């Protein structure tokens, strides 16, 4: 369902935009399906006008393609197209609900079997907006059930520069920041397993530059993307050392 919900024009594609998961989709949403969000389901969209869409989806919760709607993941999203000052933009508001989970690996307390049946739900927002011919901005926010989710609240935002720092065709640069808050049940579990554990807001930053070789445009040719990420309080652990992550992405379109 990530192909239909929580979209964003500038932070939704790890092949050409940001690499960190928290900038690809809202980390506070406990999406159903498999680990990569695939599974059987149904989706329908009603277009009230060319600027207003309502989409509703129902998907199996565990991604095993069996007993599809026993404990489904459901999501509804209202999409609004906006054009302030003649610049295209989108506002997406959504509600989601997950009725249980297949195992305890992502539960707020892996030792509490009751969480297998607990319903988690939340609200979210994804927005993007063109500012100038080259500069665009985006943001996401979401909140879930603090007693059921490992990380129940999230905010992220960033800016993207078409043409990159050198204003060349086929180049794009991006800079993003995200903050994620730990749920109360998960915090209690961590304190019970780690002496002296203290939770803290995880701060996540990423910068990338997607370079189209020979000025290759989007979805064509070869692209090279240097990438750097910096995380403060990784995993929400106040005592964890801050970390740099360096990388480079090669993407070829045939």
CSV table of C-alpha atoms in Angstrom, one decimal:
chain,number,residue,atom,x,y,z
A,1,UNK,CA,0.0,0.0,0.0
A,2,UNK,CA,3.0,2.4,0.2
A,3,UNK,CA,2.5,2.7,-3.6
A,4,UNK,CA,-0.9,4.4,-3.0
A,5,UNK,CA,-0.7,6.0,0.4
A,6,UNK,CA,1.7,8.4,2.1
A,7,UNK,CA,3.1,9.5,-1.2
A,8,UNK,CA,5.4,12.5,-1.5
A,9,UNK,CA,6.8,14.1,-4.7
A,10,UNK,CA,10.3,14.7,-3.2
A,11,UNK,CA,10.7,12.0,-0.5
A,12,UNK,CA,9.2,8.6,-1.5
A,13,UNK,CA,11.7,6.8,-3.7
A,14,UNK,CA,15.0,5.3,-2.4
A,15,UNK,CA,16.2,4.8,-6.0
A,16,UNK,CA,16.5,8.5,-6.8
A,17,UNK,CA,15.7,10.5,-3.6
A,18,UNK,CA,16.6,9.9,0.0
A,19,UNK,CA,18.0,6.5,1.1
A,20,UNK,CA,17.1,6.5,4.8
A,21,UNK,CA,13.8,4.6,5.5
A,22,UNK,CA,12.4,7.4,7.6
A,23,UNK,CA,12.4,9.8,4.6
A,24,UNK,CA,10.8,7.2,2.2
A,25,UNK,CA,7.6,6.6,4.3
A,26,UNK,CA,6.2,7.7,7.6
A,27,UNK,CA,8.0,5.6,10.2
A,28,UNK,CA,5.1,5.9,12.7
A,29,UNK,CA,2.7,4.0,10.4
A,30,UNK,CA,2.7,0.2,11.1
A,31,UNK,CA,2.1,-0.8,7.5
A,32,UNK,CA,0.7,-4.2,6.9
A,33,UNK,CA,1.9,-6.9,4.4
A,34,UNK,CA,5.4,-8.3,4.3
A,35,UNK,CA,8.6,-6.7,5.5
A,36,UNK,CA,8.6,-4.8,2.2
A,37,UNK,CA,4.9,-3.9,2.5
A,38,UNK,CA,3.6,-6.4,-0.1
A,39,UNK,CA,0.5,-8.5,0.2
A,40,UNK,CA,-3.0,-9.2,-1.1
A,41,UNK,CA,-5.6,-6.5,-0.7
A,42,UNK,CA,-8.0,-4.1,-2.4
A,43,UNK,CA,-8.0,-0.4,-3.0
A,44,UNK,CA,-10.4,2.1,-4.4
A,45,UNK,CA,-10.2,5.8,-5.2
A,46,UNK,CA,-13.0,8.3,-5.6
A,47,UNK,CA,-12.1,11.6,-7.4
A,48,UNK,CA,-14.5,14.2,-6.3
A,49,UNK,CA,-12.8,16.8,-8.5
A,50,UNK,CA,-9.5,17.0,-10.4
A,51,UNK,CA,-8.0,18.4,-7.2
A,52,UNK,CA,-9.6,16.2,-4.5
A,53,UNK,CA,-9.2,12.4,-4.2
A,54,UNK,CA,-10.3,10.0,-1.5
A,55,UNK,CA,-8.6,6.6,-1.4
A,56,UNK,CA,-9.4,3.6,0.8
A,57,UNK,CA,-7.4,0.4,1.0
A,58,UNK,CA,-7.6,-2.9,2.9
A,59,UNK,CA,-4.7,-5.3,3.0
A,60,UNK,CA,-3.7,-8.4,4.8
A,61,UNK,CA,-1.7,-7.7,8.0
A,62,UNK,CA,1.1,-10.2,7.7
A,63,UNK,CA,1.9,-10.6,3.9
A,64,UNK,CA,1.6,-14.4,3.8
A,65,UNK,CA,-1.2,-14.4,1.2
A,66,UNK,CA,-3.4,-16.6,3.4
A,67,UNK,CA,-6.6,-15.6,5.4
A,68,UNK,CA,-6.2,-12.2,3.8
A,69,UNK,CA,-8.8,-10.2,5.8
A,70,UNK,CA,-8.7,-12.0,9.2
A,71,UNK,CA,-6.7,-9.2,10.8
A,72,UNK,CA,-6.3,-6.6,8.0
A,73,UNK,CA,-4.4,-3.3,7.7
A,74,UNK,CA,-6.8,-0.5,6.7
A,75,UNK,CA,-6.0,3.0,5.5
A,76,UNK,CA,-8.0,6.0,4.2
A,77,UNK,CA,-6.4,9.1,2.7
A,78,UNK,CA,-7.7,12.4,1.5
A,79,UNK,CA,-5.5,14.0,-1.2
A,80,UNK,CA,-5.7,17.7,-2.0
A,81,UNK,CA,-3.9,19.4,-4.9
A,82,UNK,CA,-3.0,23.0,-4.0
A,83,UNK,CA,-1.4,25.8,-6.1
A,84,UNK,CA,-0.3,28.7,-3.9
A,85,UNK,CA,1.3,31.4,-6.0
A,86,UNK,CA,0.8,29.2,-9.1
A,87,UNK,CA,3.2,26.5,-7.7
A,88,UNK,CA,2.0,22.9,-7.6
A,89,UNK,CA,1.7,21.2,-4.2
A,90,UNK,CA,0.0,18.3,-2.5
A,91,UNK,CA,-1.5,17.8,1.0
A,92,UNK,CA,-2.3,14.2,2.0
A,93,UNK,CA,-4.2,13.5,5.2
A,94,UNK,CA,-4.7,9.9,6.3
A,95,UNK,CA,-5.9,7.5,9.0
A,96,UNK,CA,-4.7,3.9,9.4
A,97,UNK,CA,-5.5,0.9,11.6
A,98,UNK,CA,-3.7,-2.4,12.0
A,99,UNK,CA,-5.5,-5.3,13.9
A,100,UNK,CA,-2.7,-7.2,15.4
A,101,UNK,CA,0.7,-8.4,14.0
A,102,UNK,CA,2.0,-11.8,12.9
A,103,UNK,CA,4.8,-12.0,15.5
A,104,UNK,CA,6.4,-10.0,18.4
A,105,UNK,CA,9.5,-8.9,16.6
A,106,UNK,CA,8.2,-5.4,16.0
A,107,UNK,CA,6.0,-5.2,19.1
A,108,UNK,CA,6.5,-2.7,21.9
A,109,UNK,CA,7.3,-5.5,24.3
A,110,UNK,CA,8.6,-8.7,22.5
A,111,UNK,CA,7.8,-10.6,25.7
A,112,UNK,CA,4.1,-9.6,25.9
A,113,UNK,CA,2.0,-12.1,23.8
A,114,UNK,CA,-1.1,-9.9,24.3
A,115,UNK,CA,0.4,-7.4,21.9
A,116,UNK,CA,-0.1,-9.9,19.1
A,117,UNK,CA,-3.8,-9.0,19.1
A,118,UNK,CA,-3.6,-5.3,20.0
A,119,UNK,CA,-4.9,-2.8,17.5
A,120,UNK,CA,-2.6,0.0,16.6
A,121,UNK,CA,-3.9,3.1,14.7
A,122,UNK,CA,-2.9,6.6,13.9
A,123,UNK,CA,-3.1,9.8,11.9
A,124,UNK,CA,-0.6,11.1,9.4
A,125,UNK,CA,0.2,14.0,7.0
A,126,UNK,CA,2.4,14.2,3.9
A,127,UNK,CA,2.8,17.4,2.0
A,128,UNK,CA,5.1,18.8,-0.7
A,129,UNK,CA,5.2,22.2,-2.4
A,130,UNK,CA,7.1,23.9,-5.1
A,131,UNK,CA,8.6,27.2,-4.1
A,132,UNK,CA,10.6,28.3,-7.1
A,133,UNK,CA,11.5,26.8,-10.4
A,134,UNK,CA,14.3,24.9,-8.7
A,135,UNK,CA,13.5,24.9,-4.9
A,136,UNK,CA,10.8,22.6,-3.4
A,137,UNK,CA,9.9,21.7,0.2
A,138,UNK,CA,8.2,18.7,1.8
A,139,UNK,CA,7.2,17.4,5.2
A,140,UNK,CA,5.6,14.4,7.0
A,141,UNK,CA,4.1,14.0,10.4
A,142,UNK,CA,2.4,11.1,12.2
A,143,UNK,CA,1.3,9.8,15.5
A,144,UNK,CA,0.2,6.3,16.6
A,145,UNK,CA,-0.8,4.5,19.8
A,146,UNK,CA,2.0,5.2,22.3
A,147,UNK,CA,1.2,2.0,24.3
A,148,UNK,CA,1.4,-0.3,21.2
A,149,UNK,CA,4.0,1.2,18.9
A,150,UNK,CA,7.7,1.0,19.4
A,151,UNK,CA,8.0,4.5,18.0
A,152,UNK,CA,4.7,6.4,18.1
A,153,UNK,CA,5.4,9.9,16.8
A,154,UNK,CA,7.4,11.2,13.8
A,155,UNK,CA,8.2,14.4,12.0
A,156,UNK,CA,10.4,15.0,9.0
A,157,UNK,CA,10.9,17.8,6.5
A,158,UNK,CA,13.4,18.7,3.9
A,159,UNK,CA,14.2,20.8,0.8
A,160,UNK,CA,15.1,19.6,-2.7
A,161,UNK,CA,17.0,21.6,-5.3
A,162,UNK,CA,16.5,20.8,-8.9
A,163,UNK,CA,19.7,21.0,-10.9
A,164,UNK,CA,21.7,20.3,-7.8
A,165,UNK,CA,24.3,22.7,-6.4
A,166,UNK,CA,25.7,23.4,-9.9
A,167,UNK,CA,22.3,23.8,-11.6
A,168,UNK,CA,22.9,21.2,-14.2
A,169,UNK,CA,20.2,19.1,-16.0
A,170,UNK,CA,19.6,15.7,-14.5
A,171,UNK,CA,21.0,16.8,-11.1
A,172,UNK,CA,19.0,16.9,-7.8
A,173,UNK,CA,20.2,17.7,-4.3
A,174,UNK,CA,18.3,17.1,-1.1
A,175,UNK,CA,18.6,17.9,2.6
A,176,UNK,CA,16.3,16.4,5.3
A,177,UNK,CA,15.8,16.2,9.0
A,178,UNK,CA,13.6,13.8,11.0
A,179,UNK,CA,12.7,13.3,14.6
A,180,UNK,CA,11.2,10.1,16.1
A,181,UNK,CA,9.8,9.5,19.6
A,182,UNK,CA,9.7,6.2,21.5
A,183,UNK,CA,6.5,4.7,22.8
A,184,UNK,CA,5.9,4.4,26.5
A,185,UNK,CA,5.6,0.6,26.5
A,186,UNK,CA,8.7,0.1,24.5
A,187,UNK,CA,10.6,2.5,26.7
A,188,UNK,CA,9.6,0.5,29.8
A,189,UNK,CA,10.7,-2.7,28.0
A,190,UNK,CA,14.1,-1.2,27.2
A,191,UNK,CA,14.6,0.0,30.7
A,192,UNK,CA,13.8,-3.6,32.0
A,193,UNK,CA,16.5,-5.1,29.7
A,194,UNK,CA,19.2,-2.4,29.8
A,195,UNK,CA,20.5,-1.1,33.1
A,196,UNK,CA,20.4,2.7,33.2
A,197,UNK,CA,18.6,3.1,29.8
A,198,UNK,CA,17.2,6.5,29.1
A,199,UNK,CA,15.2,7.3,26.1
A,200,UNK,CA,15.6,10.4,23.9
A,201,UNK,CA,14.3,11.7,20.7
A,202,UNK,CA,16.2,10.2,17.7
A,203,UNK,CA,17.4,13.0,15.4
A,204,UNK,CA,18.1,11.9,11.8
A,205,UNK,CA,19.7,14.0,9.0
A,206,UNK,CA,20.5,13.2,5.4
A,207,UNK,CA,22.0,15.0,2.5
A,208,UNK,CA,22.3,13.6,-1.1
A,209,UNK,CA,23.1,14.7,-4.6
A,210,UNK,CA,21.7,12.6,-7.4
A,211,UNK,CA,23.9,13.2,-10.5
A,212,UNK,CA,22.6,12.2,-13.9
A,213,UNK,CA,25.6,11.0,-16.0
A,214,UNK,CA,25.7,13.0,-19.3
A,215,UNK,CA,22.8,15.0,-17.9
A,216,UNK,CA,20.5,12.0,-17.9
A,217,UNK,CA,17.0,13.0,-16.8
A,218,UNK,CA,14.7,11.2,-14.3
A,219,UNK,CA,14.1,7.5,-15.0
A,220,UNK,CA,16.7,7.2,-17.8
A,221,UNK,CA,20.4,6.5,-18.1
A,222,UNK,CA,22.9,6.2,-15.3
A,223,UNK,CA,22.7,8.1,-12.0
A,224,UNK,CA,25.3,8.4,-9.2
A,225,UNK,CA,24.3,9.7,-5.8
A,226,UNK,CA,26.8,10.5,-3.0
A,227,UNK,CA,24.9,10.3,0.3
A,228,UNK,CA,25.7,11.2,4.0
A,229,UNK,CA,23.5,10.6,7.0
A,230,UNK,CA,24.0,11.6,10.7
A,231,UNK,CA,22.0,10.1,13.6
A,232,UNK,CA,21.8,11.5,17.1
A,233,UNK,CA,20.5,9.1,19.8
A,234,UNK,CA,20.2,6.1,17.4
A,235,UNK,CA,17.3,3.9,18.3
A,236,UNK,CA,16.1,6.5,20.8
A,237,UNK,CA,18.9,5.6,23.2
A,238,UNK,CA,20.3,8.7,25.0
A,239,UNK,CA,23.6,6.9,25.7
A,240,UNK,CA,24.2,5.6,22.2
A,241,UNK,CA,27.0,7.3,20.3
A,242,UNK,CA,26.0,9.6,17.4
A,243,UNK,CA,26.8,8.0,14.0
A,244,UNK,CA,27.7,9.1,10.5
A,245,UNK,CA,26.7,6.9,7.6
A,246,UNK,CA,28.5,7.4,4.3
A,247,UNK,CA,27.3,5.9,1.0
A,248,UNK,CA,27.0,6.1,-2.7
A,249,UNK,CA,24.2,4.9,-4.9
A,250,UNK,CA,24.4,3.7,-8.5
A,251,UNK,CA,21.1,3.5,-10.4
A,252,UNK,CA,20.8,2.5,-14.0
A,253,UNK,CA,17.6,2.7,-16.1
A,254,UNK,CA,17.2,0.4,-19.1
